[in-house]
Amino acid sequence: MGTKVSVILPVYNVSDYLRQCMDSIVGQTLKDIEIICVDDGSTDDSLAILKEYEAKDQRVKVIQQANAGAGAARNKGLEIATGEYLSFLDSDDFVDVNMYEQLYLKAKAKDIDVVYCNCNIYKDKKHIYPRKDVEEEVIFRGREAVDDFLLDMIAPLPEYHHDVRYMMSVWHAIYRHSIFMEHRVQFVSEREFVSEDIIFDIDFLSHVRSVCYLPDCLHYYVVNPYSLSHTYDDAKYHKMVNLSRIIKERLAKIYSEEKYYLHYLRSVFFLLRNTVMRMVLAGETDQKIKRILEEKLYQELLSNYPYQRMDLKHRIVFFLLKYKCILLLKILFKSVKS
């Protein structure tokens, strides 16, 4: 391997955010890195900005491809990466100048395959909110420990008080390159599955022997003020359902049903609750919401999940979904939004 860390950066029409992102990478305290920027057919000034950085810093390599999505752009970067470890950053985010040095030093000191850190939710300079999945350093070593970590990343068991225990995004970690080479792990297209990250996590972490999670908030997830996260979209919804199907298929190839099933169902609950909330906020009809609740995927969840083991707030939502209490769901979700 040539360098210590290869940073692979898919870029598509992010000219408003790109300089902040690139400055945070080229300014890293870990100097022995390569920065592979894959322009995914941008139509704004993104490519010109990347070319500026390439001209000034020999560590920056700019690749161009026709628009194919972030997954394909990451795979293109994988083809030429030489780093001992790989990172996959999103080009509208940015990182602490110490991030890659801290992650790399921990990986080397403890012989770790994947090192994660906590992140910050960044709205603007005055509104930065640390998100802490762990409060202290945690190491998962050996297949059984890594399996438990992966399943908790997909979704935790019923007793856990949040729907998400470990953030499944790839942008706050470094990954041992040799595992990619040995097992030919690649990213799927987010155009097909909405989130390529969780499928990657299953494919990659199923080959890993050690994971470390650091409490330091070294990554900044930039909140887009024009986000559509609270809107309902039929096409996106069907991709989410497709993602649930693929997650179950992937897990069934690795684990017994007894081991993965409650984690999988908790992820379906998360999908259902968020779908119904978005439908309520978008003003969808009661009939359409009821049709969603009657779909086979959710009937499996509502019939089989031991929701009595959940904390009170989740039990209430589950009960209202199970018995199709649409009016009460509307009151609940609108009050939460306001």
XYZ file of N, CA, C and O in Angstrom, residues 77-157:
324
model
N -13.549 5.341 -7.108
C -12.412 5.695 -6.268
C -11.690 4.474 -5.740
O -10.452 4.463 -5.642
N -12.443 3.431 -5.423
C -11.844 2.186 -4.941
C -10.873 1.587 -5.954
O -9.880 0.958 -5.574
N -11.141 1.788 -7.226
C -10.310 1.189 -8.278
C -8.875 1.688 -8.233
O -7.956 0.966 -8.623
N -8.665 2.916 -7.770
C -7.314 3.487 -7.810
C -6.729 3.765 -6.428
O -5.581 4.179 -6.320
N -7.499 3.536 -5.360
C -7.023 3.850 -4.018
C -5.812 2.992 -3.652
O -5.768 1.805 -3.952
N -4.852 3.588 -2.989
C -3.638 2.881 -2.578
C -3.443 2.865 -1.066
O -2.486 2.272 -0.570
N -4.319 3.523 -0.315
C -4.126 3.659 1.123
C -4.255 2.356 1.880
O -4.961 1.434 1.466
N -3.569 2.296 3.009
C -3.683 1.144 3.890
C -5.103 1.063 4.453
O -5.654 -0.027 4.648
N -5.686 2.236 4.713
C -7.082 2.338 5.140
C -7.819 3.264 4.176
O -7.201 4.142 3.547
N -9.133 3.077 4.080
C -9.963 3.871 3.185
C -11.032 4.611 3.974
O -11.551 4.109 4.968
N -11.363 5.799 3.495
C -12.431 6.602 4.082
C -13.375 7.044 2.972
O -12.937 7.304 1.846
N -14.669 7.136 3.296
C -15.664 7.549 2.309
C -16.425 8.749 2.872
O -17.386 8.591 3.627
N -15.978 9.936 2.493
C -16.568 11.163 3.014
C -17.613 11.681 2.030
O -17.485 11.483 0.821
N -18.659 12.338 2.548
C -19.635 13.020 1.687
C -19.185 14.460 1.490
O -18.748 15.119 2.429
N -19.333 14.958 0.286
C -18.717 16.239 -0.077
C -19.473 17.463 0.427
O -19.001 18.589 0.258
N -20.634 17.285 1.055
C -21.292 18.434 1.691
C -21.037 18.449 3.200
O -21.515 19.331 3.902
N -20.268 17.463 3.689
C -19.864 17.433 5.095
C -18.414 17.900 5.231
O -17.745 18.203 4.245
N -17.903 17.916 6.465
C -16.484 18.189 6.670
C -16.028 17.496 7.943
O -16.862 16.917 8.673
N -14.722 17.505 8.197
C -14.178 16.743 9.321
C -13.219 17.594 10.135
O -12.654 18.578 9.639
N -13.036 17.202 11.385
C -12.029 17.827 12.249
C -10.644 17.573 11.645
O -10.388 16.508 11.066
N -9.739 18.531 11.790
C -8.407 18.392 11.183
C -7.618 17.216 11.762
O -6.670 16.745 11.147
N -8.013 16.715 12.931
C -7.323 15.576 13.550
C -7.976 14.229 13.251
O -7.484 13.189 13.708
N -9.086 14.227 12.517
C -9.882 13.007 12.431
C -9.089 11.817 11.904
O -9.037 10.760 12.546
N -8.459 11.966 10.760
C -7.813 10.799 10.152
C -6.574 10.359 10.939
O -6.268 9.170 11.007
N -5.882 11.307 11.564
C -4.742 10.916 12.396
C -5.217 10.101 13.600
O -4.645 9.050 13.915
N -6.292 10.558 14.254
C -6.786 9.829 15.420
C -7.288 8.435 15.052
O -6.998 7.452 15.739
N -8.039 8.350 13.972
C -8.573 7.050 13.565
C -7.445 6.113 13.136
O -7.428 4.924 13.505
N -6.490 6.646 12.378
C -5.400 5.801 11.878
C -4.501 5.322 13.025
O -4.132 4.141 13.093
N -4.137 6.223 13.940
C -3.274 5.830 15.056
C -3.947 4.762 15.921
O -3.298 3.833 16.409
N -5.253 4.892 16.114
C -5.972 3.881 16.899
C -5.998 2.550 16.154
O -5.799 1.476 16.768
N -6.238 2.599 14.840
C -6.255 1.365 14.043
C -4.916 0.639 14.137
O -4.865 -0.582 14.296
N -3.812 1.384 14.060
C -2.477 0.771 14.103
C -2.122 0.285 15.509
O -1.554 -0.798 15.679
N -2.452 1.092 16.507
C -2.075 0.740 17.884
C -2.795 -0.518 18.366
O -2.227 -1.327 19.104
N -4.042 -0.698 17.931
C -4.854 -1.813 18.426
C -5.082 -2.893 17.370
O -5.800 -3.860 17.636
N -4.511 -2.729 16.169
C -4.693 -3.681 15.069
C -6.188 -3.880 14.769
O -6.737 -4.971 14.875
N -6.834 -2.788 14.358
C -8.286 -2.757 14.154
C -8.606 -2.672 12.660
O -7.953 -1.951 11.907
N -9.648 -3.396 12.242
C -10.069 -3.390 10.834
C -10.900 -2.155 10.473
O -10.802 -1.635 9.366
N -11.768 -1.722 11.381
C -12.611 -0.542 11.143
C -12.615 0.307 12.408
O -12.838 -0.211 13.503
N -12.391 1.608 12.254
C -12.464 2.533 13.386
C -13.491 3.611 13.075
O -13.387 4.306 12.057
N -14.486 3.732 13.957
C -15.524 4.767 13.841
C -15.281 5.851 14.878
O -14.642 5.609 15.908
N -15.865 7.030 14.616
C -15.910 8.076 15.629
C -17.333 8.624 15.701
O -18.137 8.397 14.803
N -17.627 9.323 16.781
C -18.902 10.040 16.860
C -18.888 11.230 15.915
O -17.848 11.591 15.354
N -20.052 11.857 15.758
C -20.136 12.987 14.827
C -20.874 14.158 15.463
O -21.438 14.057 16.555
N -20.847 15.281 14.757
C -21.603 16.474 15.133
C -22.673 16.731 14.078
O -22.409 16.609 12.878
N -23.867 17.104 14.519
C -24.906 17.573 13.610
C -24.689 19.078 13.460
O -24.790 19.828 14.437
N -24.396 19.513 12.238
C -23.983 20.897 11.998
C -25.069 21.623 11.200
O -25.307 21.324 10.035
N -25.747 22.574 11.868
C -26.737 23.402 11.159
C -26.102 24.703 10.672
O -26.319 25.126 9.549
N -25.332 25.322 11.532
C -24.506 26.476 11.183
C -23.493 26.636 12.315
O -23.473 25.842 13.260
N -22.661 27.658 12.234
C -21.577 27.792 13.215
C -22.085 27.957 14.644
O -21.378 27.627 15.595
N -23.296 28.473 14.800
C -23.855 28.677 16.138
C -24.701 27.496 16.606
O -25.114 27.465 17.768
N -24.964 26.567 15.711
C -25.842 25.446 16.058
C -25.165 24.138 15.659
O -25.354 23.628 14.552
N -24.325 23.635 16.562
C -23.593 22.380 16.360
C -23.958 21.447 17.519
O -23.791 21.811 18.684
N -24.468 20.266 17.183
C -24.983 19.368 18.209
C -24.227 18.037 18.176
O -24.352 17.278 17.213
N -23.423 17.748 19.211
C -22.711 16.463 19.244
C -23.696 15.295 19.311
O -24.679 15.357 20.052
N -23.429 14.271 18.517
C -24.222 13.040 18.574
C -23.301 11.928 19.062
O -22.335 11.567 18.384
N -23.602 11.375 20.232
C -22.698 10.403 20.844
C -23.352 9.018 20.893
O -24.205 8.764 21.737
N -22.926 8.158 19.994
C -23.375 6.770 20.049
C -22.637 6.001 21.138
O -23.163 5.030 21.676
N -21.406 6.421 21.441
C -20.660 5.840 22.563
C -20.095 6.977 23.406
O -19.755 8.044 22.892
N -20.010 6.741 24.708
C -19.477 7.745 25.638
C -18.003 7.503 25.952
O -17.325 8.371 26.482
N -17.536 6.298 25.641
C -16.127 5.969 25.851
C -15.701 4.987 24.764
O -16.540 4.415 24.059
N -14.401 4.836 24.605
C -13.888 3.935 23.569
C -14.387 2.507 23.779
O -14.349 1.981 24.888
N -14.866 1.894 22.699
C -15.353 0.515 22.749
C -14.668 -0.265 21.631
O -14.552 0.211 20.496
N -14.197 -1.468 21.955
C -13.591 -2.348 20.945
C -14.390 -3.647 20.878
O -14.703 -4.255 21.912
N -14.749 -4.041 19.666
C -15.436 -5.304 19.404
C -14.421 -6.200 18.689
O -14.027 -5.900 17.563
N -14.009 -7.264 19.357
C -12.968 -8.117 18.773
C -13.469 -9.559 18.690
O -14.013 -10.091 19.653
N -13.273 -10.164 17.513
C -13.753 -11.522 17.284
C -15.099 -11.499 16.578
O -15.855 -10.524 16.667
N -15.415 -12.590 15.873
C -16.610 -12.604 15.042
C -17.889 -12.386 15.844
O -18.780 -11.649 15.424
N -18.007 -13.011 16.997
C -19.256 -12.884 17.755
C -19.504 -11.437 18.180
O -20.629 -10.927 18.053
N -18.469 -10.764 18.652
C -18.608 -9.372 19.080
C -18.927 -8.463 17.901
O -19.772 -7.559 18.000
N -18.260 -8.688 16.753
C -18.520 -7.864 15.563
C -19.927 -8.138 15.026
O -20.626 -7.219 14.572
N -20.370 -9.396 15.081
C -21.740 -9.719 14.658
C -22.763 -8.956 15.495
O -23.729 -8.400 14.959
N -22.559 -8.924 16.795
C -23.482 -8.197 17.668
C -23.482 -6.707 17.338
O -24.543 -6.058 17.329
N -22.296 -6.167 17.068
C -22.195 -4.751 16.687
C -22.952 -4.492 15.389
O -23.726 -3.529 15.286
N -22.746 -5.335 14.383
C -23.413 -5.156 13.094
C -24.931 -5.221 13.242
O -25.655 -4.380 12.692
N -25.431 -6.189 13.991
C -26.874 -6.309 14.165
C -27.446 -5.111 14.924
O -28.533 -4.626 14.610
N -26.698 -4.597 15.909
C -27.147 -3.396 16.615
C -27.087 -2.164 15.719
O -27.831 -1.201 15.931
N -26.198 -2.181 14.736
C -26.128 -1.079 13.789
C -27.359 -1.076 12.874
O -27.887 -0.015 12.518
N -27.824 -2.265 12.500
C -29.038 -2.360 11.684
C -30.234 -1.874 12.485
O -31.037 -1.071 12.006
N -30.356 -2.333 13.706
C -31.366 -1.856 14.659
C -31.160 -2.613 15.961
O -30.812 -3.791 15.950
N -31.394 -1.968 17.102
C -31.162 -2.624 18.385
C -32.312 -3.561 18.767
O -33.342 -3.623 18.097
N -32.131 -4.270 19.859
C -33.168 -5.140 20.394
C -34.286 -4.303 21.033
O -34.124 -3.100 21.263
